[in-house]
PDB file of C-alpha atoms in Angstrom:
ATOM      1  CA  MET A  96      60.294  21.276  66.368  1.00 78.00           C
ATOM      2  CA  ASP A  97      63.614  18.975  65.364  1.00 73.00           C
ATOM      3  CA  SER A  98      62.084  16.745  68.565  1.00 81.00           C
ATOM      4  CA  LEU A  99      58.612  16.335  66.697  1.00 84.00           C
ATOM      5  CA  LEU A 100      60.198  14.900  63.416  1.00 84.00           C
ATOM      6  CA  SER A 101      62.752  13.319  65.619  1.00 81.00           C
ATOM      7  CA  ARG A 102      59.789  11.039  66.813  1.00 85.00           C
ATOM      8  CA  LEU A 103      58.239  10.864  63.749  1.00 85.00           C
ATOM      9  CA  PHE A 104      60.976   9.493  61.522  1.00 89.00           C
ATOM     10  CA  SER A 105      63.467   7.197  63.377  1.00 88.00           C
ATOM     11  CA  SER A 106      66.245   8.421  60.568  1.00 92.00           C
ATOM     12  CA  GLU A 107      66.931  11.053  58.306  1.00 93.00           C
ATOM     13  CA  GLU A 108      66.604   8.855  55.233  1.00 95.00           C
ATOM     14  CA  GLU A 109      63.017   7.543  56.528  1.00 97.00           C
ATOM     15  CA  GLU A 110      62.279  11.106  56.205  1.00 96.00           C
ATOM     16  CA  LEU A 111      63.523  11.573  52.772  1.00 97.00           C
ATOM     17  CA  TYR A 112      61.678   8.817  51.568  1.00 97.00           C
ATOM     18  CA  ILE A 113      58.731   9.526  52.929  1.00 98.00           C
ATOM     19  CA  LEU A 114      59.071  12.611  51.108  1.00 98.00           C
ATOM     20  CA  ASP A 115      59.781  11.224  48.206  1.00 98.00           C
ATOM     21  CA  CYS A 116      56.554   9.021  48.496  1.00 98.00           C
ATOM     22  CA  MET A 117      54.615  11.864  49.123  1.00 98.00           C
ATOM     23  CA  GLY A 118      55.194  13.111  45.698  1.00 98.00           C
ATOM     24  CA  TYR A 119      54.310  10.585  44.061  1.00 98.00           C
ATOM     25  CA  PHE A 120      51.240   9.910  46.115  1.00 98.00           C
ATOM     26  CA  MET A 121      50.376  13.318  44.668  1.00 98.00           C
ATOM     27  CA  VAL A 122      50.288  12.530  40.968  1.00 98.00           C
ATOM     28  CA  PHE A 123      48.304   9.684  41.556  1.00 98.00           C
ATOM     29  CA  MET A 124      45.891  11.773  43.238  1.00 98.00           C
ATOM     30  CA  ALA A 125      46.245  14.340  40.864  1.00 98.00           C
ATOM     31  CA  ALA A 126      45.096  11.416  38.081  1.00 98.00           C
ATOM     32  CA  CYS A 127      42.186  10.541  40.301  1.00 97.00           C
ATOM     33  CA  THR A 128      41.025  14.222  40.760  1.00 96.00           C
ATOM     34  CA  PHE A 129      41.199  14.566  36.852  1.00 96.00           C
ATOM     35  CA  VAL A 130      38.569  11.711  36.610  1.00 95.00           C
ATOM     36  CA  THR A 131      36.370  12.928  39.395  1.00 92.00           C
ATOM     37  CA  LEU A 132      36.233  16.526  37.690  1.00 92.00           C
ATOM     38  CA  LEU A 133      35.260  15.220  34.396  1.00 89.00           C
ATOM     39  CA  PHE A 134      32.270  14.669  36.263  1.00 85.00           C
ATOM     40  CA  GLU A 135      31.922  17.121  39.145  1.00 82.00           C
ATOM     41  CA  ASN A 136      32.864  21.133  39.297  1.00 79.00           C
ATOM     42  CA  VAL A 137      35.295  21.896  42.630  1.00 71.00           C
ATOM     43  CA  PRO A 138      32.501  22.802  44.727  1.00 72.00           C
ATOM     44  CA  TYR A 139      33.692  26.879  45.792  1.00 67.00           C
ATOM     45  CA  GLY A 140      32.217  29.782  44.390  1.00 69.00           C
ATOM     46  CA  ARG A 141      30.007  30.019  41.922  1.00 70.00           C
ATOM     47  CA  TYR A 142      29.800  26.126  41.647  1.00 68.00           C
ATOM     48  CA  ALA A 143      28.740  26.125  45.901  1.00 66.00           C
ATOM     49  CA  THR A 144      26.494  23.593  46.718  1.00 69.00           C
ATOM     50  CA  SER A 145      25.105  22.540  50.389  1.00 73.00           C
ATOM     51  CA  LYS A 146      25.648  18.918  49.801  1.00 75.00           C
ATOM     52  CA  TYR A 147      29.478  19.846  50.607  1.00 80.00           C
ATOM     53  CA  GLY A 148      28.343  20.830  53.850  1.00 88.00           C
ATOM     54  CA  PHE A 149      27.021  24.264  55.625  1.00 88.00           C
ATOM     55  CA  PRO A 150      29.080  27.281  54.382  1.00 91.00           C
ATOM     56  CA  VAL A 151      31.638  29.269  55.376  1.00 94.00           C
ATOM     57  CA  ASN A 152      32.479  33.069  55.022  1.00 93.00           C
ATOM     58  CA  VAL A 153      34.588  33.526  51.972  1.00 93.00           C
ATOM     59  CA  ARG A 154      37.274  35.630  53.558  1.00 94.00           C
ATOM     60  CA  LEU A 155      37.441  33.500  56.767  1.00 95.00           C
ATOM     61  CA  ALA A 156      37.571  30.604  54.376  1.00 95.00           C
ATOM     62  CA  TRP A 157      40.328  31.530  52.218  1.00 96.00           C
ATOM     63  CA  PHE A 158      42.752  33.149  55.036  1.00 97.00           C
ATOM     64  CA  ILE A 159      42.232  29.752  57.476  1.00 97.00           C
ATOM     65  CA  GLN A 160      42.630  27.268  54.650  1.00 97.00           C
ATOM     66  CA  GLU A 161      45.705  28.831  52.927  1.00 97.00           C
ATOM     67  CA  LEU A 162      47.311  29.701  56.456  1.00 97.00           C
ATOM     68  CA  PRO A 163      48.998  26.036  57.242  1.00 98.00           C
ATOM     69  CA  ALA A 164      50.649  26.440  53.310  1.00 98.00           C
ATOM     70  CA  PHE A 165      52.681  29.540  55.522  1.00 98.00           C
ATOM     71  CA  LEU A 166      52.960  28.636  58.732  1.00 97.00           C
ATOM     72  CA  VAL A 167      53.884  25.008  58.484  1.00 97.00           C
ATOM     73  CA  PRO A 168      56.988  26.339  56.004  1.00 97.00           C
ATOM     74  CA  PHE A 169      58.201  29.371  58.262  1.00 97.00           C
ATOM     75  CA  CYS A 170      58.474  26.911  61.556  1.00 96.00           C
ATOM     76  CA  LEU A 171      60.418  24.327  59.351  1.00 96.00           C
ATOM     77  CA  VAL A 172      62.818  27.039  57.717  1.00 96.00           C
ATOM     78  CA  PHE A 173      62.895  28.640  61.263  1.00 94.00           C
ATOM     79  CA  TRP A 174      62.376  26.268  63.803  1.00 92.00           C
ATOM     80  CA  THR A 175      64.111  23.240  62.560  1.00 90.00           C
ATOM     81  CA  SER A 176      68.024  22.451  61.394  1.00 86.00           C
ATOM     82  CA  SER A 177      67.480  23.205  57.997  1.00 87.00           C
ATOM     83  CA  ALA A 178      70.881  21.873  56.243  1.00 88.00           C
ATOM     84  CA  LYS A 179      70.101  23.560  53.470  1.00 94.00           C
ATOM     85  CA  THR A 180      69.139  27.138  53.711  1.00 95.00           C
ATOM     86  CA  SER A 181      72.805  28.253  53.438  1.00 94.00           C
ATOM     87  CA  GLU A 182      72.188  27.159  49.588  1.00 96.00           C
ATOM     88  CA  LEU A 183      71.559  29.762  46.693  1.00 97.00           C
ATOM     89  CA  PRO A 184      69.002  27.852  45.059  1.00 97.00           C
ATOM     90  CA  ASN A 185      67.416  26.819  47.605  1.00 98.00           C
ATOM     91  CA  GLN A 186      66.915  30.264  49.277  1.00 97.00           C
ATOM     92  CA  LEU A 187      66.149  31.085  46.066  1.00 98.00           C
ATOM     93  CA  LEU A 188      63.293  28.467  45.638  1.00 98.00           C
ATOM     94  CA  ILE A 189      61.946  29.235  48.972  1.00 98.00           C
ATOM     95  CA  ALA A 190      61.616  32.317  48.501  1.00 98.00           C
ATOM     96  CA  MET A 191      59.555  31.745  45.415  1.00 98.00           C
ATOM     97  CA  TYR A 192      56.987  29.587  47.577  1.00 98.00           C
ATOM     98  CA  PHE A 193      56.771  32.072  50.091  1.00 98.00           C
ATOM     99  CA  CYS A 194      56.300  34.891  47.804  1.00 98.00           C
ATOM    100  CA  HIS A 195      53.068  33.061  46.453  1.00 98.00           C
ATOM    101  CA  TYR A 196      51.868  31.975  49.651  1.00 98.00           C
ATOM    102  CA  VAL A 197      52.611  35.442  51.755  1.00 97.00           C
ATOM    103  CA  GLN A 198      50.615  36.767  49.059  1.00 97.00           C
ATOM    104  CA  ARG A 199      47.503  34.056  48.869  1.00 96.00           C
ATOM    105  CA  SER A 200      47.312  33.443  52.816  1.00 96.00           C
ATOM    106  CA  LEU A 201      48.379  37.166  54.440  1.00 96.00           C
ATOM    107  CA  ILE A 202      46.680  39.260  51.709  1.00 97.00           C
ATOM    108  CA  TYR A 203      44.516  38.116  49.209  1.00 96.00           C
ATOM    109  CA  PRO A 204      41.532  36.686  51.489  1.00 95.00           C
ATOM    110  CA  PHE A 205      40.920  40.729  53.139  1.00 94.00           C
ATOM    111  CA  LEU A 206      40.821  42.309  49.228  1.00 92.00           C
ATOM    112  CA  ILE A 207      38.263  39.822  48.552  1.00 90.00           C
ATOM    113  CA  ARG A 208      34.976  41.486  47.559  1.00 84.00           C
ATOM    114  CA  GLY A 209      31.307  39.813  48.060  1.00 77.00           C
ATOM    115  CA  GLY A 210      32.373  36.176  47.486  1.00 77.00           C
ATOM    116  CA  LYS A 211      29.957  33.510  47.811  1.00 84.00           C
ATOM    117  CA  PRO A 212      31.152  31.481  50.512  1.00 89.00           C
ATOM    118  CA  THR A 213      32.840  27.798  51.205  1.00 92.00           C
ATOM    119  CA  PRO A 214      31.050  24.859  51.678  1.00 92.00           C
ATOM    120  CA  PHE A 215      32.633  23.266  54.722  1.00 94.00           C
ATOM    121  CA  VAL A 216      33.884  19.738  53.229  1.00 92.00           C
ATOM    122  CA  SER A 217      36.085  22.174  50.172  1.00 93.00           C
ATOM    123  CA  PHE A 218      37.314  24.147  53.127  1.00 94.00           C
ATOM    124  CA  VAL A 219      38.339  21.449  55.298  1.00 96.00           C
ATOM    125  CA  LEU A 220      39.899  19.305  51.704  1.00 95.00           C
ATOM    126  CA  ALA A 221      41.683  22.883  51.443  1.00 96.00           C
ATOM    127  CA  ILE A 222      43.521  23.012  54.828  1.00 98.00           C
ATOM    128  CA  VAL A 223      44.637  19.655  54.716  1.00 98.00           C
ATOM    129  CA  PHE A 224      46.381  20.258  51.070  1.00 98.00           C
ATOM    130  CA  CYS A 225      47.875  23.101  52.373  1.00 98.00           C
ATOM    131  CA  LEU A 226      49.661  21.466  55.393  1.00 98.00           C
ATOM    132  CA  TYR A 227      50.450  18.447  52.997  1.00 98.00           C
ATOM    133  CA  ASN A 228      52.062  20.195  50.516  1.00 98.00           C
ATOM    134  CA  GLY A 229      53.140  23.124  53.013  1.00 98.00           C
ATOM    135  CA  TYR A 230      55.429  20.545  54.749  1.00 98.00           C
ATOM    136  CA  MET A 231      56.431  18.025  51.547  1.00 98.00           C
ATOM    137  CA  GLN A 232      57.654  21.193  49.427  1.00 98.00           C
ATOM    138  CA  ILE A 233      59.563  23.268  52.152  1.00 98.00           C
ATOM    139  CA  ARG A 234      60.921  20.084  54.623  1.00 98.00           C
ATOM    140  CA  TYR A 235      62.597  18.603  50.886  1.00 98.00           C
ATOM    141  CA  LEU A 236      64.414  22.392  50.292  1.00 98.00           C
ATOM    142  CA  SER A 237      65.112  23.109  53.416  1.00 97.00           C
ATOM    143  CA  HIS A 238      67.168  20.157  55.022  1.00 96.00           C
ATOM    144  CA  TYR A 239      67.251  17.507  51.672  1.00 97.00           C
ATOM    145  CA  ALA A 240      67.504  19.391  48.211  1.00 97.00           C
ATOM    146  CA  GLU A 241      70.901  18.804  46.671  1.00 96.00           C
ATOM    147  CA  TYR A 242      71.328  20.986  43.551  1.00 97.00           C
ATOM    148  CA  PRO A 243      74.640  20.850  41.430  1.00 94.00           C
ATOM    149  CA  ALA A 244      77.442  23.896  41.546  1.00 87.00           C
ATOM    150  CA  HIS A 245      76.126  27.088  39.646  1.00 93.00           C
ATOM    151  CA  TRP A 246      72.614  25.542  39.603  1.00 97.00           C
ATOM    152  CA  VAL A 247      71.454  28.888  39.148  1.00 97.00           C
ATOM    153  CA  THR A 248      73.181  29.629  35.644  1.00 97.00           C
ATOM    154  CA  HIS A 249      71.635  26.175  34.365  1.00 98.00           C
ATOM    155  CA  PRO A 250      68.953  26.860  31.547  1.00 98.00           C
ATOM    156  CA  CYS A 251      66.252  25.487  33.868  1.00 98.00           C
ATOM    157  CA  PHE A 252      66.757  27.152  36.564  1.00 98.00           C
ATOM    158  CA  ILE A 253      67.338  30.391  34.726  1.00 98.00           C
ATOM    159  CA  ALA A 254      63.505  29.452  32.308  1.00 98.00           C
ATOM    160  CA  GLY A 255      61.688  28.088  35.398  1.00 98.00           C
ATOM    161  CA  SER A 256      62.524  31.295  37.080  1.00 98.00           C
ATOM    162  CA  ALA A 257      61.460  33.233  34.505  1.00 98.00           C
ATOM    163  CA  LEU A 258      58.201  31.583  34.705  1.00 98.00           C
ATOM    164  CA  TRP A 259      57.467  31.766  37.888  1.00 98.00           C
ATOM    165  CA  LEU A 260      57.930  35.755  37.924  1.00 98.00           C
ATOM    166  CA  VAL A 261      55.793  35.756  34.992  1.00 98.00           C
ATOM    167  CA  GLY A 262      52.848  33.453  36.180  1.00 98.00           C
ATOM    168  CA  TRP A 263      53.106  35.121  39.783  1.00 98.00           C
ATOM    169  CA  LEU A 264      52.637  38.577  38.025  1.00 98.00           C
ATOM    170  CA  MET A 265      49.354  37.399  35.903  1.00 98.00           C
ATOM    171  CA  ASN A 266      47.908  35.677  38.665  1.00 98.00           C
ATOM    172  CA  VAL A 267      47.821  38.808  41.215  1.00 97.00           C
ATOM    173  CA  HIS A 268      47.135  41.244  38.125  1.00 98.00           C
ATOM    174  CA  SER A 269      44.029  39.201  37.035  1.00 98.00           C
ATOM    175  CA  ASP A 270      43.045  38.751  40.444  1.00 96.00           C
ATOM    176  CA  HIS A 271      43.113  42.273  40.519  1.00 96.00           C
ATOM    177  CA  ILE A 272      41.140  42.726  37.725  1.00 96.00           C
ATOM    178  CA  LEU A 273      38.352  40.349  39.087  1.00 94.00           C
ATOM    179  CA  ARG A 274      38.204  42.419  42.638  1.00 91.00           C
ATOM    180  CA  ASN A 275      37.259  45.840  40.776  1.00 90.00           C
ATOM    181  CA  LEU A 276      34.514  44.129  38.019  1.00 90.00           C
ATOM    182  CA  ARG A 277      31.591  45.492  40.638  1.00 79.00           C
ATOM    183  CA  LYS A 278      31.831  48.922  41.601  1.00 77.00           C
ATOM    184  CA  PRO A 279      30.720  49.391  45.581  1.00 71.00           C
ATOM    185  CA  GLY A 280      27.351  48.356  46.230  1.00 68.00           C
ATOM    186  CA  GLU A 281      27.028  45.967  42.874  1.00 69.00           C
ATOM    187  CA  THR A 282      25.982  42.810  42.439  1.00 69.00           C
ATOM    188  CA  GLY A 283      25.883  39.720  39.718  1.00 77.00           C
ATOM    189  CA  TYR A 284      28.700  38.788  37.393  1.00 85.00           C
ATOM    190  CA  LYS A 285      30.332  40.592  34.713  1.00 91.00           C
ATOM    191  CA  ILE A 286      32.619  39.712  31.711  1.00 95.00           C
ATOM    192  CA  PRO A 287      36.110  40.265  33.007  1.00 96.00           C
ATOM    193  CA  THR A 288      38.184  42.392  30.380  1.00 95.00           C
ATOM    194  CA  GLY A 289      42.173  43.748  30.012  1.00 96.00           C
ATOM    195  CA  GLY A 290      45.580  41.735  30.646  1.00 97.00           C
ATOM    196  CA  VAL A 291      45.232  38.012  29.945  1.00 98.00           C
ATOM    197  CA  PHE A 292      41.689  38.227  30.232  1.00 98.00           C
ATOM    198  CA  GLU A 293      41.414  39.477  26.479  1.00 97.00           C
ATOM    199  CA  TYR A 294      42.149  36.072  25.583  1.00 98.00           C
ATOM    200  CA  VAL A 295      41.206  32.988  27.937  1.00 98.00           C
ATOM    201  CA  SER A 296      38.325  32.959  30.414  1.00 97.00           C
ATOM    202  CA  GLY A 297      40.744  31.677  33.128  1.00 97.00           C
ATOM    203  CA  ALA A 298      43.577  34.043  32.984  1.00 98.00           C
ATOM    204  CA  ASN A 299      44.125  33.538  37.101  1.00 97.00           C
ATOM    205  CA  PHE A 300      44.101  30.262  36.710  1.00 98.00           C
ATOM    206  CA  LEU A 301      46.749  30.172  33.764  1.00 98.00           C
ATOM    207  CA  GLY A 302      48.887  32.561  35.825  1.00 98.00           C
ATOM    208  CA  GLU A 303      49.204  30.044  38.837  1.00 98.00           C
ATOM    209  CA  ILE A 304      49.416  27.407  36.700  1.00 98.00           C
ATOM    210  CA  THR A 305      52.273  29.236  35.091  1.00 98.00           C
ATOM    211  CA  GLU A 306      54.142  29.701  38.335  1.00 98.00           C
ATOM    212  CA  TRP A 307      54.203  26.401  39.651  1.00 98.00           C
ATOM    213  CA  ALA A 308      55.361  24.706  36.303  1.00 98.00           C
ATOM    214  CA  GLY A 309      58.374  27.147  36.459  1.00 98.00           C
ATOM    215  CA  PHE A 310      58.853  26.306  40.153  1.00 98.00           C
ATOM    216  CA  ALA A 311      58.717  22.644  38.795  1.00 98.00           C
ATOM    217  CA  LEU A 312      61.630  23.459  35.995  1.00 98.00           C
ATOM    218  CA  ALA A 313      63.329  25.297  38.639  1.00 98.00           C
ATOM    219  CA  GLY A 314      62.758  22.990  41.568  1.00 98.00           C
ATOM    220  CA  HIS A 315      63.353  19.803  39.411  1.00 97.00           C
ATOM    221  CA  SER A 316      61.938  16.852  41.921  1.00 98.00           C
ATOM    222  CA  ILE A 317      59.420  14.784  42.056  1.00 98.00           C
ATOM    223  CA  HIS A 318      57.732  17.542  45.105  1.00 98.00           C
ATOM    224  CA  SER A 319      57.743  20.302  42.883  1.00 98.00           C
ATOM    225  CA  ILE A 320      56.600  18.093  39.649  1.00 98.00           C
ATOM    226  CA  SER A 321      53.633  16.854  41.807  1.00 98.00           C
ATOM    227  CA  PHE A 322      52.720  20.036  43.152  1.00 98.00           C
ATOM    228  CA  ALA A 323      52.703  21.662  39.412  1.00 98.00           C
ATOM    229  CA  VAL A 324      50.984  18.573  38.150  1.00 98.00           C
ATOM    230  CA  PHE A 325      47.709  18.793  40.771  1.00 98.00           C
ATOM    231  CA  THR A 326      47.454  22.651  40.096  1.00 98.00           C
ATOM    232  CA  THR A 327      47.338  21.977  36.907  1.00 98.00           C
ATOM    233  CA  VAL A 328      44.801  19.253  37.004  1.00 97.00           C
ATOM    234  CA  VAL A 329      42.355  21.304  39.246  1.00 96.00           C
ATOM    235  CA  LEU A 330      42.561  24.262  37.433  1.00 97.00           C
ATOM    236  CA  ALA A 331      42.644  23.901  34.268  1.00 97.00           C
ATOM    237  CA  SER A 332      39.149  21.877  34.843  1.00 95.00           C
ATOM    238  CA  ARG A 333      38.060  25.094  36.773  1.00 95.00           C
ATOM    239  CA  ALA A 334      39.069  27.397  33.917  1.00 96.00           C
ATOM    240  CA  VAL A 335      36.890  25.051  31.138  1.00 96.00           C
ATOM    241  CA  ALA A 336      34.279  25.209  33.401  1.00 94.00           C
ATOM    242  CA  HIS A 337      34.369  29.078  33.829  1.00 94.00           C
ATOM    243  CA  HIS A 338      34.315  28.880  30.176  1.00 96.00           C
ATOM    244  CA  LYS A 339      31.595  27.203  29.519  1.00 94.00           C
ATOM    245  CA  TRP A 340      29.980  29.252  32.210  1.00 94.00           C
ATOM    246  CA  TYR A 341      30.548  32.659  30.957  1.00 95.00           C
ATOM    247  CA  LEU A 342      29.442  31.908  26.952  1.00 95.00           C
ATOM    248  CA  ASN A 343      26.026  30.372  28.542  1.00 93.00           C
ATOM    249  CA  LYS A 344      25.727  33.362  30.769  1.00 93.00           C
ATOM    250  CA  PHE A 345      26.478  36.022  28.457  1.00 95.00           C
ATOM    251  CA  GLU A 346      25.585  35.948  24.468  1.00 93.00           C
ATOM    252  CA  ASP A 347      28.038  38.982  24.191  1.00 94.00           C
ATOM    253  CA  TYR A 348      30.942  36.633  25.350  1.00 97.00           C
ATOM    254  CA  PRO A 349      33.995  37.348  23.123  1.00 95.00           C
ATOM    255  CA  LYS A 350      33.809  34.401  20.761  1.00 92.00           C
ATOM    256  CA  THR A 351      37.348  34.318  20.187  1.00 94.00           C
ATOM    257  CA  ARG A 352      38.583  34.029  23.567  1.00 97.00           C
ATOM    258  CA  LYS A 353      39.479  30.709  25.069  1.00 98.00           C
ATOM    259  CA  ALA A 354      39.305  29.024  28.049  1.00 97.00           C
ATOM    260  CA  LEU A 355      43.019  28.423  28.889  1.00 97.00           C
ATOM    261  CA  ILE A 356      45.750  28.479  26.833  1.00 97.00           C
ATOM    262  CA  PRO A 357      45.558  31.544  24.211  1.00 96.00           C
ATOM    263  CA  PHE A 358      44.207  31.039  20.834  1.00 94.00           C
ATOM    264  CA  LEU A 359      44.393  27.313  21.237  1.00 94.00           C
ATOM    265  CA  PHE A 360      42.334  26.154  23.874  1.00 91.00           C
TER     266      PHE A 360
END
């Protein structure tokens, strides 16, 4: 894989420059996506529509679209000269990333019960994002990111790591609640209860937003920040849409429950 990268980039300085540009471009795309989502829901799940292409089986779609976010980083860490993987801060940040995507790409798809097919356009865009972001995050952390001595004891790293762990646990637990809403053979939607769902409609989204916000705080780079910003834009919009949908669907939906931030929003 080193030979491939050497063909793509004339020097490490050029590759690092490209990685930085990718981070800033993701922030720009987050801004564009924010504007777009003011008028259109992210077209998958309950908002899926045929105008975004033919349907792809939901389990197959989740597995294939998320797999590049695991495979590309895996190759970058183990099949390239990863100059920074011996450094503890880099190791821990890479471990946070892999912990999420091992669960998301290799476990989560096979636990899905039911679920609506994913439109082909959404499926392809997810693949592109996972390729793009997987390369950007892990190539930077494994080969370029330099942190001060004892960065792992810095308040930003400690607070960020704690936020990441809380968010990861919240995300996994909320997904578990959603999977078990319906008994075998049941169809239709139900009101999620338990855990953070007692406070917000988008508990799973809040968990993932918290994860990557913590990752950005601990990682302290445009690459991790841009990922957190993009994730927040997409998932906050989805949480608001879900909240409105629940309120319209169920007359007995808890009126005190917020969309994304407990007690506030």
